Coordinates of C-alpha atoms and ligand atoms in Angstrom, one line a residue:
X24 CA 91.2 104.4 105.5
X25 CA 87.7 103.2 107.4
X26 CA 85.6 100.4 107.2
X27 CA 82.3 99.3 109.2
X28 CA 82.4 95.5 109.7
X29 CA 79.0 93.6 108.9
X30 CA 77.9 91.3 111.7
X31 CA 78.4 88.3 109.3
X32 CA 81.6 89.1 108.2
X33 CA 85.1 88.9 110.4
X34 CA 85.8 92.5 111.1
X35 CA 88.7 94.3 109.4
X36 CA 91.1 93.0 112.2
X37 CA 90.4 89.4 111.9
X38 CA 90.5 89.7 108.2
X39 CA 94.0 91.0 108.3
X40 CA 95.2 88.1 110.4
X41 CA 93.6 85.3 108.1
X42 CA 95.3 85.6 105.2
X43 CA 96.4 81.8 104.4
X44 CA 99.3 80.1 101.8
X45 CA 96.4 78.5 99.8
X46 CA 94.7 81.8 99.3
X47 CA 98.1 82.9 98.1
X48 CA 98.0 79.8 95.8
X49 CA 94.6 80.5 94.4
X50 CA 95.1 84.1 93.6
X51 CA 98.7 83.4 92.1
X52 CA 96.6 80.5 89.7
X53 CA 94.1 82.9 89.1
X54 CA 96.6 85.2 87.7
X55 CA 98.7 82.9 85.4
X56 CA 95.8 80.9 84.1
X57 CA 92.4 82.6 83.7
X58 CA 94.0 86.2 82.9
X59 CA 96.5 85.5 80.4
X60 CA 94.0 83.8 77.9
X61 CA 91.2 86.1 78.4
X62 CA 92.5 89.4 79.6
X63 CA 89.5 91.6 78.6
X64 CA 86.1 92.0 80.5
X65 CA 83.4 93.0 77.9
X66 CA 79.8 92.6 78.5
X67 CA 80.3 90.4 81.7
X68 CA 82.3 87.9 79.7
X69 CA 86.5 87.4 79.9
X70 CA 87.5 87.5 76.3
X71 CA 90.8 87.1 74.5
X72 CA 92.2 90.3 72.4
X73 CA 91.5 90.4 68.8
X74 CA 94.7 90.7 66.3
X75 CA 96.8 91.6 69.7
X76 CA 99.8 93.5 68.3
X77 CA 101.9 93.2 71.7
X78 CA 102.2 91.4 75.4
X79 CA 102.5 92.9 78.4
X80 CA 104.9 91.0 80.9
X81 CA 103.4 91.6 84.7
X82 CA 106.1 91.2 87.1
X83 CA 106.5 90.5 90.9
X84 CA 108.4 93.3 92.2
X85 CA 110.5 91.5 95.2
X86 CA 111.4 88.7 92.8
X87 CA 111.5 90.5 89.2
X88 CA 109.7 86.8 88.0
X89 CA 107.0 87.1 85.3
X90 CA 103.6 86.0 86.5
X91 CA 101.6 86.7 84.1
X92 CA 101.8 87.8 80.5
X93 CA 99.0 89.3 78.8
X94 CA 98.1 90.1 75.4
X95 CA 97.0 93.8 74.8
X96 CA 93.7 95.0 73.6
X97 CA 93.6 96.4 69.8
X98 CA 91.5 98.9 68.8
X99 CA 88.6 96.6 67.5
X100 CA 88.6 95.6 71.5
X101 CA 88.5 99.0 72.7
X102 CA 85.5 99.6 70.2
X103 CA 83.8 96.7 71.6
X104 CA 84.1 97.7 75.1
X105 CA 82.9 101.0 74.2
X106 CA 79.9 99.5 72.0
X107 CA 79.0 97.5 75.1
X108 CA 79.2 100.3 77.9
X109 CA 77.0 102.4 75.4
X110 CA 74.3 99.3 75.0
X111 CA 74.3 99.2 79.1
X112 CA 74.0 103.1 79.4
X113 CA 70.1 104.0 79.0
X114 CA 69.0 101.0 81.2
X115 CA 71.7 101.6 84.2
X116 CA 71.1 105.4 84.0
X117 CA 67.3 104.8 84.2
X118 CA 67.4 102.4 87.0
X119 CA 67.4 104.9 89.7
X120 CA 70.3 105.7 92.5
X121 CA 68.8 103.3 95.3
X122 CA 68.5 100.4 92.5
X123 CA 72.0 100.8 91.8
X124 CA 73.1 101.2 95.4
X125 CA 71.9 97.4 95.7
X126 CA 74.2 96.3 93.1
X127 CA 77.1 98.2 94.8
X128 CA 76.3 96.8 98.7
X129 CA 76.7 93.5 96.9
X130 CA 79.8 94.0 95.6
X131 CA 81.5 95.4 98.9
X132 CA 80.0 92.3 100.7
X133 CA 81.6 90.1 98.2
X134 CA 85.1 92.0 98.4
X135 CA 84.5 91.6 102.1
X136 CA 84.0 87.9 102.0
X137 CA 87.3 86.3 103.8
X138 CA 88.1 84.1 100.6
X139 CA 88.2 87.2 98.1
X140 CA 89.6 89.4 100.5
X141 CA 92.7 87.4 101.0
X142 CA 93.2 86.8 97.1
X143 CA 93.0 90.7 96.2
X144 CA 95.4 91.5 99.1
X145 CA 97.7 89.0 98.1
X146 CA 97.5 89.3 94.5
X147 CA 97.9 93.3 94.9
X148 CA 101.1 92.9 97.0
X149 CA 102.8 91.3 93.8
X150 CA 103.3 95.1 92.8
X151 CA 105.4 95.7 96.2
X152 CA 102.8 96.7 98.9
X153 CA 103.7 95.0 102.3
X154 CA 100.5 92.7 102.4
X155 CA 99.4 94.6 105.4
X156 CA 99.0 97.8 103.0
X157 CA 97.3 95.7 100.6
X158 CA 94.7 94.6 103.0
X159 CA 94.1 98.2 104.0
X160 CA 93.5 98.9 100.3
X161 CA 90.9 96.1 100.1
X162 CA 89.3 97.5 103.1
X163 CA 88.9 100.9 101.6
X164 CA 87.9 99.6 98.4
X165 CA 84.9 97.7 100.1
X166 CA 83.9 100.9 102.4
X167 CA 84.3 103.4 98.8
X168 CA 81.5 101.0 96.9
X169 CA 79.1 101.3 100.4
X170 CA 80.1 105.0 100.7
X171 CA 78.9 105.8 97.1
X172 CA 75.8 103.2 97.8
X173 CA 74.7 105.8 100.2
X174 CA 75.3 108.9 97.6
X175 CA 73.5 107.0 94.9
X176 CA 70.2 106.4 97.0
X177 CA 70.7 110.3 98.3
X178 CA 71.0 111.0 94.5
X179 CA 67.3 110.1 93.9
X180 CA 66.0 112.4 96.7
X181 CA 68.1 115.2 94.7
X182 CA 66.4 115.3 91.5
X183 CA 63.9 118.1 91.1
X184 CA 65.5 120.1 93.8
X185 CA 63.6 123.6 93.5
X186 CA 65.8 126.4 92.8
X187 CA 64.1 129.8 94.4
X188 CA 64.1 132.3 91.3
X189 CA 63.0 136.1 91.9
X190 CA 60.1 136.0 89.2
X191 CA 57.1 134.2 90.3
X192 CA 55.8 133.2 86.8
X193 CA 58.8 130.7 86.9
X194 CA 59.7 127.3 88.6
X195 CA 62.9 125.8 88.3
X196 CA 64.1 122.4 89.6
X197 CA 67.3 120.9 89.2
X198 CA 68.1 117.1 88.0
X199 CA 71.2 115.4 87.9
X200 CA 72.0 113.2 84.9
X201 CA 74.6 110.6 84.1
X202 CA 77.1 111.8 81.8
X203 CA 77.3 108.4 79.7
X204 CA 79.9 106.5 79.4
X205 CA 83.1 107.1 81.4
X206 CA 86.7 106.1 80.1
X207 CA 88.7 105.9 83.1
X208 CA 92.4 105.4 83.0
X209 CA 94.2 104.6 86.2
X210 CA 97.8 103.9 87.4
X211 CA 99.8 101.0 89.1
X212 CA 100.7 102.7 92.9
X213 CA 96.9 101.7 94.2
X214 CA 95.5 99.5 91.3
X215 CA 92.3 98.6 93.0
X216 CA 91.7 101.6 95.0
X217 CA 92.2 103.9 92.2
X218 CA 89.9 101.7 90.0
X219 CA 87.5 101.7 92.9
X220 CA 87.8 105.9 93.5
X221 CA 86.2 106.0 89.6
X222 CA 84.2 102.8 89.5
X223 CA 82.1 103.4 92.5
X224 CA 81.1 107.1 92.0
X225 CA 80.5 106.6 88.3
X226 CA 78.2 103.6 88.9
X227 CA 76.4 105.5 91.8
X228 CA 75.9 108.4 89.2
X229 CA 74.5 106.0 86.4
X230 CA 77.6 106.0 84.3
X231 CA 78.4 102.6 82.6
X232 CA 82.5 102.5 82.6
X233 CA 85.4 101.2 80.2
X234 CA 88.5 101.1 82.7
X235 CA 92.2 100.4 82.0
X236 CA 94.6 99.6 84.9
X237 CA 98.3 100.2 84.4
X238 CA 100.3 98.0 82.3
X239 CA 102.4 97.2 85.5
X240 CA 99.4 96.0 87.7
X241 CA 96.4 94.6 85.4
X242 CA 95.5 91.8 87.7
X243 CA 93.8 92.9 90.8
X244 CA 91.4 95.1 88.6
X245 CA 90.7 91.4 86.6
X246 CA 90.1 89.7 90.0
X247 CA 87.7 92.0 90.9
X248 CA 85.9 91.9 87.6
X249 CA 85.7 88.0 88.2
X250 CA 84.4 88.2 92.0
X251 CA 81.7 90.8 91.0
X252 CA 80.4 88.5 87.9
X253 CA 80.7 85.6 90.2
X254 CA 79.1 86.7 93.3
X255 CA 77.8 90.1 92.4
X256 CA 77.0 90.6 88.9
X257 CA 76.2 93.6 87.2
X258 CA 73.7 94.2 84.1
X259 CA 75.9 93.1 81.3
X260 CA 78.5 95.9 79.9
X261 CA 78.2 98.4 83.0
X262 CA 82.2 97.9 83.6
X263 CA 84.1 96.9 80.6
X264 CA 88.2 96.2 81.3
X265 CA 90.7 96.5 78.5
X266 CA 94.2 96.0 79.0
X267 CA 97.2 97.8 77.3
X268 CA 99.8 100.4 77.7
X269 CA 99.1 104.1 77.0
X270 CA 98.3 103.5 73.3
X271 CA 95.3 101.8 74.7
X272 CA 94.7 104.8 77.2
X273 CA 95.0 107.3 74.0
X274 CA 92.1 105.4 72.1
X275 CA 90.1 105.5 75.3
X276 CA 90.4 109.4 75.7
X277 CA 89.7 109.9 71.9
X278 CA 87.1 107.6 71.8
X279 CA 83.8 109.0 69.9
X280 CA 81.6 106.8 72.7
X281 CA 83.4 108.4 75.7
X282 CA 81.6 111.0 77.2
X283 CA 83.7 111.6 80.2
X284 CA 87.5 110.7 80.6
X285 CA 88.7 110.4 84.4
X286 CA 92.6 110.0 84.5
X287 CA 95.0 109.2 87.4
X288 CA 98.4 109.5 86.6
X289 CA 101.4 111.4 86.1
X290 CA 101.5 115.2 85.1
X291 CA 102.9 114.7 81.9
X292 CA 100.4 111.7 81.0
X293 CA 97.8 114.0 82.3
X294 CA 98.5 116.7 79.9
X295 CA 98.6 114.3 76.7
X296 CA 95.2 112.9 78.1
X297 CA 93.7 116.3 78.0
X298 CA 95.3 116.9 74.7
X299 CA 93.8 113.7 73.3
X300 CA 90.3 114.6 74.5
X301 CA 90.0 117.9 73.6
X302 CA 89.2 117.8 69.8
X303 CA 85.8 116.4 70.8
X304 CA 85.6 118.5 74.2
X305 CA 85.3 115.6 76.4
X306 CA 84.8 116.6 80.3
X307 CA 88.1 115.3 81.4
X308 CA 89.0 115.2 85.5
X309 CA 92.7 114.8 86.2
X310 CA 94.2 113.4 89.4
X311 CA 97.9 113.8 89.0
X312 CA 101.2 114.2 91.0
X313 CA 102.4 115.8 93.5
X314 CA 105.6 117.0 96.0
X315 CA 104.0 117.7 99.1
X316 CA 104.9 119.4 102.1
X317 CA 105.2 118.3 105.8
X318 CA 106.2 121.7 107.8
X319 CA 107.6 120.8 111.6
X320 CA 107.8 123.5 113.8
X321 CA 110.1 123.4 117.2
X322 CA 107.2 122.5 119.5
X323 CA 105.9 119.8 117.8
X324 CA 106.4 116.2 119.7
X325 CA 109.5 114.9 118.5
X326 CA 108.9 111.0 118.1
X327 CA 105.4 111.5 117.1
X328 CA 106.4 114.3 114.4
X329 CA 109.4 111.8 113.1
X330 CA 106.8 108.9 112.7
X331 CA 104.2 111.0 110.9
X332 CA 107.1 112.4 108.5
X333 CA 108.3 108.7 108.0
X334 CA 105.0 107.4 107.1
X335 CA 104.0 110.3 105.0
X336 CA 107.0 109.6 102.9
X337 CA 107.8 105.9 103.0
X338 CA 104.3 104.5 103.2
X339 CA 103.5 102.3 100.0
X340 CA 107.4 102.2 99.3
X341 CA 107.1 106.1 98.6
X342 CA 104.8 105.8 95.5
X343 CA 101.8 108.1 97.0
X344 CA 100.8 110.9 94.6
X345 CA 100.3 113.1 98.0
X346 CA 103.5 111.6 99.8
X347 CA 104.9 114.5 101.8
X348 CA 108.2 113.9 100.6
X349 CA 109.6 117.6 100.9
X350 CA 110.2 118.0 105.1
X351 CA 110.4 121.9 106.1
X352 CA 111.9 121.7 109.4
X353 CA 112.1 124.4 111.9
X354 CA 115.8 125.6 112.7
X355 CA 115.6 125.0 116.4
X356 CA 114.5 121.5 116.2
X357 CA 116.8 120.5 113.3
X358 CA 119.8 118.9 114.9
X359 CA 117.6 116.6 117.2
X360 CA 114.9 115.8 114.5
X361 CA 117.3 115.0 111.7
X362 CA 119.5 112.9 114.2
X363 CA 116.2 110.8 115.3
X364 CA 114.7 110.1 111.7
X365 CA 117.8 108.9 110.5
X366 CA 118.1 106.4 113.3
X367 CA 114.2 105.6 112.7
X368 CA 114.5 105.7 108.7
X369 CA 117.6 102.9 109.1
X370 CA 115.5 100.7 111.3
X371 CA 112.4 100.2 109.0
X372 CA 112.3 96.5 107.8
X373 CA 112.9 95.9 104.3
X374 CA 110.6 92.8 103.2
X375 CA 109.3 90.5 100.5
X376 CA 105.7 91.9 100.6
X377 CA 104.7 87.9 99.9
X378 CA 107.3 85.8 102.5
X379 CA 105.0 84.6 104.7
X380 CA 107.4 85.1 107.8
X381 CA 107.3 89.0 107.2
X382 CA 104.3 89.7 105.1
X383 CA 101.7 91.0 107.7
X384 CA 104.6 93.4 109.3
X385 CA 103.3 96.9 109.7
X386 CA 106.0 99.9 108.7
X387 CA 107.8 97.9 106.4
X388 CA 109.2 98.6 103.1
X389 CA 108.7 96.6 99.9
X390 CA 110.1 97.1 96.5
X391 CA 109.3 99.6 94.0
X392 CA 107.0 98.4 91.4
X393 CA 109.1 98.2 88.4
X394 CA 112.7 98.4 87.1
X395 CA 111.7 101.7 85.2
X396 CA 110.8 103.1 88.5
X397 CA 114.0 101.9 90.6
X398 CA 116.0 103.3 87.9
X399 CA 114.1 106.7 87.8
X400 CA 114.8 106.9 91.9
X401 CA 118.3 106.1 91.7
X402 CA 118.6 108.6 88.8
X403 CA 117.1 111.4 90.6
X404 CA 119.2 110.8 94.1
X405 CA 122.3 110.3 92.1
X406 CA 122.0 113.4 90.5
X407 CA 121.1 115.2 93.7
X408 CA 124.0 113.7 95.2
X409 CA 126.4 115.4 92.7
X410 CA 125.2 118.7 94.0
X411 CA 127.3 120.4 96.6
X412 CA 123.8 121.8 97.9
X413 CA 122.5 118.1 99.1
X414 CA 123.8 115.6 101.5
X415 CA 123.0 112.4 102.0
X416 CA 121.9 111.5 105.4
X417 CA 121.0 107.8 105.0
X418 CA 119.9 105.5 101.9
X419 CA 120.6 106.4 98.5
X420 CA 121.2 102.8 97.4
X421 CA 119.5 99.4 96.8
X422 CA 119.5 97.5 100.1
X423 CA 122.6 95.2 100.3
X424 CA 120.3 92.5 102.1
X425 CA 117.9 92.3 99.0
X426 CA 119.9 91.3 95.9
X427 CA 117.1 90.9 93.7
X428 CA 113.9 93.0 93.2
X429 CA 113.2 96.7 93.2
X430 CA 114.1 97.4 96.5
X431 CA 115.5 100.9 97.3
X432 CA 116.4 101.9 101.0
X433 CA 114.4 104.7 102.6
X434 CA 116.6 107.8 102.1
X435 CA 116.9 111.3 103.5
X436 CA 118.4 114.1 101.6
X437 CA 119.6 117.3 103.6
X438 CA 119.7 120.4 101.2
X439 CA 120.6 123.6 101.4
X440 CA 120.1 126.9 99.1
X441 CA 122.4 127.9 96.2
X442 CA 123.8 131.6 95.7
X443 CA 120.5 132.2 93.9
X444 CA 118.2 131.1 96.8
X445 CA 117.2 127.8 94.9
X446 CA 117.5 124.5 96.4
X447 CA 118.6 121.7 93.9
X448 CA 116.2 120.1 91.5
X449 CA 115.1 117.2 93.5
X450 CA 113.1 119.6 96.2
X451 CA 110.7 120.5 93.2
X452 CA 110.9 117.2 91.4
X453 CA 108.5 114.4 91.8
X454 CA 110.7 111.1 92.8
X455 CA 107.8 108.6 93.7
X456 CA 110.0 106.4 95.6
X457 CA 111.0 106.3 99.4
X458 CA 113.1 109.5 99.3
X459 CA 112.7 112.8 101.4
X460 CA 114.0 116.2 100.7
X461 CA 114.9 118.3 104.1
X462 CA 115.3 122.2 104.1
X463 CA 115.5 124.1 107.1
X464 CA 113.4 127.4 107.8
X465 CA 113.3 130.0 110.5
X466 CA 109.9 131.7 110.2
X467 CA 106.4 130.7 110.0
X468 CA 106.4 132.8 106.6
X469 CA 109.4 131.1 105.0
X470 CA 107.9 127.8 105.7
X471 CA 104.8 128.7 103.8
X472 CA 106.5 130.4 101.1
X473 CA 109.0 127.4 100.6
X474 CA 106.0 124.5 100.7
X475 CA 103.9 126.6 97.8
X476 CA 106.9 126.9 95.7
X477 CA 106.2 124.0 93.4
X478 CA 104.1 123.8 90.6
X479 CA 102.1 121.1 92.2
X480 CA 99.5 121.3 94.9
X481 CA 97.8 118.3 95.9
X482 CA 98.7 118.1 99.7
X483 CA 100.6 119.4 102.5
X484 CA 101.0 118.7 106.4
X485 CA 101.9 120.6 109.2
X486 CA 102.8 119.9 112.5
X487 CA 102.9 122.2 115.6
X488 CA 101.6 122.3 119.3
X489 CA 100.1 125.8 118.5
X490 CA 96.5 125.2 117.4
X491 CA 96.3 128.9 115.9
X492 CA 99.3 128.6 114.1
X493 CA 98.3 125.2 112.5
X494 CA 95.0 127.2 111.3
X495 CA 96.9 130.0 109.8
X496 CA 99.2 127.7 108.1
X497 CA 96.5 125.4 107.0
X498 CA 94.7 128.5 105.3
X499 CA 97.7 129.6 103.3
X500 CA 98.9 126.4 101.9
X501 CA 97.9 125.9 98.4
X502 CA 96.9 122.2 98.3
X503 CA 93.8 120.6 98.1
X504 CA 94.4 118.3 101.0
X505 CA 95.8 119.9 104.1
X506 CA 96.7 117.4 107.0
X507 CA 97.2 119.0 110.8
X508 CA 99.1 116.8 113.0
X509 CA 99.4 113.7 110.7
X510 CA 100.3 112.9 107.2
X511 CA 98.2 110.9 104.6
X512 CA 95.0 109.8 105.8
X513 CA 92.4 109.9 102.8
X514 CA 88.9 109.1 103.6
X515 CA 86.4 108.2 101.2
X516 CA 84.2 110.8 102.6
X517 CA 86.1 113.7 101.8
X518 CA 87.1 115.3 98.5
X519 CA 90.6 114.4 97.1
X520 CA 92.3 116.2 94.5
X521 CA 94.8 119.1 93.7
X522 CA 95.8 122.8 93.1
X523 CA 98.0 123.8 90.3
X524 CA 99.2 120.9 88.1
X525 CA 97.9 118.4 90.7
X526 CA 94.8 118.3 88.9
X527 CA 91.4 119.1 87.6
X528 CA 88.6 118.3 89.6
X529 CA 87.9 116.2 92.8
X530 CA 87.5 112.4 93.4
X531 CA 85.9 111.1 96.5
X532 CA 83.6 112.8 98.9
X533 CA 79.9 113.8 97.3
X534 CA 82.3 116.2 94.7
X535 CA 83.4 112.8 93.4
X536 CA 79.7 111.8 92.4
X537 CA 79.6 115.3 90.3
X538 CA 82.4 114.2 88.3
X539 CA 80.2 112.0 86.5
X540 CA 76.9 113.7 86.7
X541 CA 75.6 116.6 84.2
X542 CA 73.4 119.3 85.9
X543 CA 70.2 120.2 84.2
X544 CA 68.0 123.1 85.3
X545 CA 64.4 122.4 84.1
X546 CA 62.4 125.7 84.2
X547 CA 58.8 126.1 83.6
X548 CA 56.7 128.9 83.0
X549 CA 53.8 128.9 85.6
X550 CA 52.0 132.0 84.8
X551 CA 49.6 129.9 83.0
X552 CA 47.2 131.9 80.0
X553 CA 49.2 135.1 81.2
X554 CA 51.2 136.1 77.6
X555 CA 54.6 136.7 77.4
X556 CA 53.7 139.9 75.9
X557 CA 57.2 140.6 74.4
X558 CA 55.6 140.8 70.9
X559 CA 52.8 143.0 69.7
X560 CA 51.2 140.0 68.1
X561 CA 48.7 140.8 64.8
X562 CA 45.0 139.8 64.9
X563 CA 45.1 136.0 63.8
X564 CA 44.3 135.8 59.9
X565 CA 40.9 134.1 59.2
X566 CA 41.8 130.6 57.9
Ligands
NAD627 P1 101.5 107.6 84.0 O1 100.9 108.7 83.7 O2 102.7 106.7 83.5 O3 100.1 106.0 83.9 C1 99.1 106.4 84.3 C2 98.1 105.5 83.2 O4 98.0 106.4 82.0 C3 98.5 104.2 82.8 O5 97.4 103.4 82.9 C4 99.4 104.5 81.4 O6 99.1 103.3 80.8 C5 98.0 105.6 81.1 N1 98.7 106.2 79.8 C6 100.3 106.4 79.5 N2 100.3 107.2 78.8 C7 99.0 107.6 78.3 C8 98.3 108.4 77.1 N3 99.3 108.9 76.1 N4 97.1 108.5 77.2 C9 96.2 107.6 78.0 N5 96.6 107.1 78.8 C10 98.0 106.9 79.0 O7 101.6 107.1 85.7 P2 101.8 105.9 86.6 O8 103.4 106.0 86.7 O9 101.0 104.5 86.1 O10 101.4 106.5 88.2 C11 102.2 107.5 88.5 C12 101.4 108.7 88.6 O11 100.4 108.7 89.3 C13 102.3 109.7 89.8 O12 102.7 111.3 89.1 C14 101.4 110.0 90.7 O13 101.8 111.1 91.5 C15 100.3 109.9 90.1 N6 99.1 109.4 90.9 C16 98.0 110.8 91.4 C17 97.0 110.4 92.3 C18 95.9 111.2 92.5 O14 95.0 110.9 93.4 N7 96.0 112.8 92.2 C19 96.7 109.0 92.6 C20 97.8 108.0 92.3 C21 98.9 108.2 91.4

């Protein structure tokens, strides 16, 4: 969420304001012409798949128009990508962190260049993100490369870190070796940013990469590779992109040349990825789903809390892993809060993210990514509404004003407990759309129990004027990310990941770098000629 402008480039506010329709035409032309013919990036070259078995339609979420059709990679293409990454690994890993950082800073600079920045943001918005949000993501992409460039340089200084030992006959030091070739599989909700959260630390660590974007949103990663290749080229084979569905992802997770598997996606697919990687004991890190709670106490400031609750669930059209999509509202504030929340949710503008008249608006809602997602969200809400213990306060339908596109209104459901104390299923199921479920609580202990009562543990938030209470609740919440007085800010500088079924390992921050490093101890016997003295050695025989 943060990006320091360089003196020669416009700052991010200027960049936000500067998108032109010619940039949009260029980004669409790029999507339809170049990548449809040669959608694989291997050894710094865009190539066509060999014997593609199927094709993937990329659809604009607001118009339902097919904007590109890409042939899917075959097993032979996946092999070529891993061959390239494998060949590139020895030199890239030996280069040293400071040298790798120079490449990464050039990438950040290329991303921030106005014309590239505009094209990336526009192309990203085809997946349904209002343009203002896509631009925010592109800022984060640049910052993430800069952040890990710093970490790469610092890594050089960490090589040989002494480890104090209790025996002076030995000295021990630590080294950090790149794991090798990383197979990275990413989802569609932040197509560029989720890819960058893997690419930047992997490159900093000295790994080479084979990466697959989601079949719903493959274009912006390809555009990023084109920008990198044209303006900040890496040595051939350092990053390779393959295009395809889960079939290709499966080939990657089981590939004999993959030393590391880094996955972001749903819990169900994460479990499959783990199983696929298990026979060859690959190092697997998983960033999975969530059903995060936001607790609002009665002393919270009403309008401020309402805005954070809406941002926590409706930002990126509700398609955020960490969305605080379960509101726990303190009983004394319930009536006033829900009245205001519904009033404000109804006022959120629903827009076509690429409509020039509306695109720069903040606080707007675009369409869901795909028909599949719209169907899932509609089904989960409709099923919940059949339950006597769920009351629809607003939303729950496609907006009548948007006859085309995968739009869904901001939705609020008030849930009450059943006779067995349980809430309707939607309370613990990840919906991945703009759907907020609300439950009322009376005590702090009850709020914490309800917040922790899911199999997920990605994020949670608490809003209250009582500082010590916020600290107590933050300590008790079972989640990898806890927000106090806010929801959703994500900084590259801090570790990101979940407890329980929300994943294994952490991305971002220093921890993100260690996802791609093997720690090695080098222990040296420094007692010179002093014998070990463990065996009673017999006299030497005469030779
Ligand atoms: P998904 O699991 O359907 O797909 C993710 C990726 O995995 C895609 O590239 C897909 O092609 C690939 N894939 C599918 N089947 C595979 C298989 N058997 N083997 C290997 N790869 C396979 O997820 P999605 O619908 O793209 O994304 C939404 C999910 O991602 C949500 O659950 C969300 O919470 C999660 N997510 C988590 C984080 C996080 O940081 N924890 C961030 C973003 C999204």
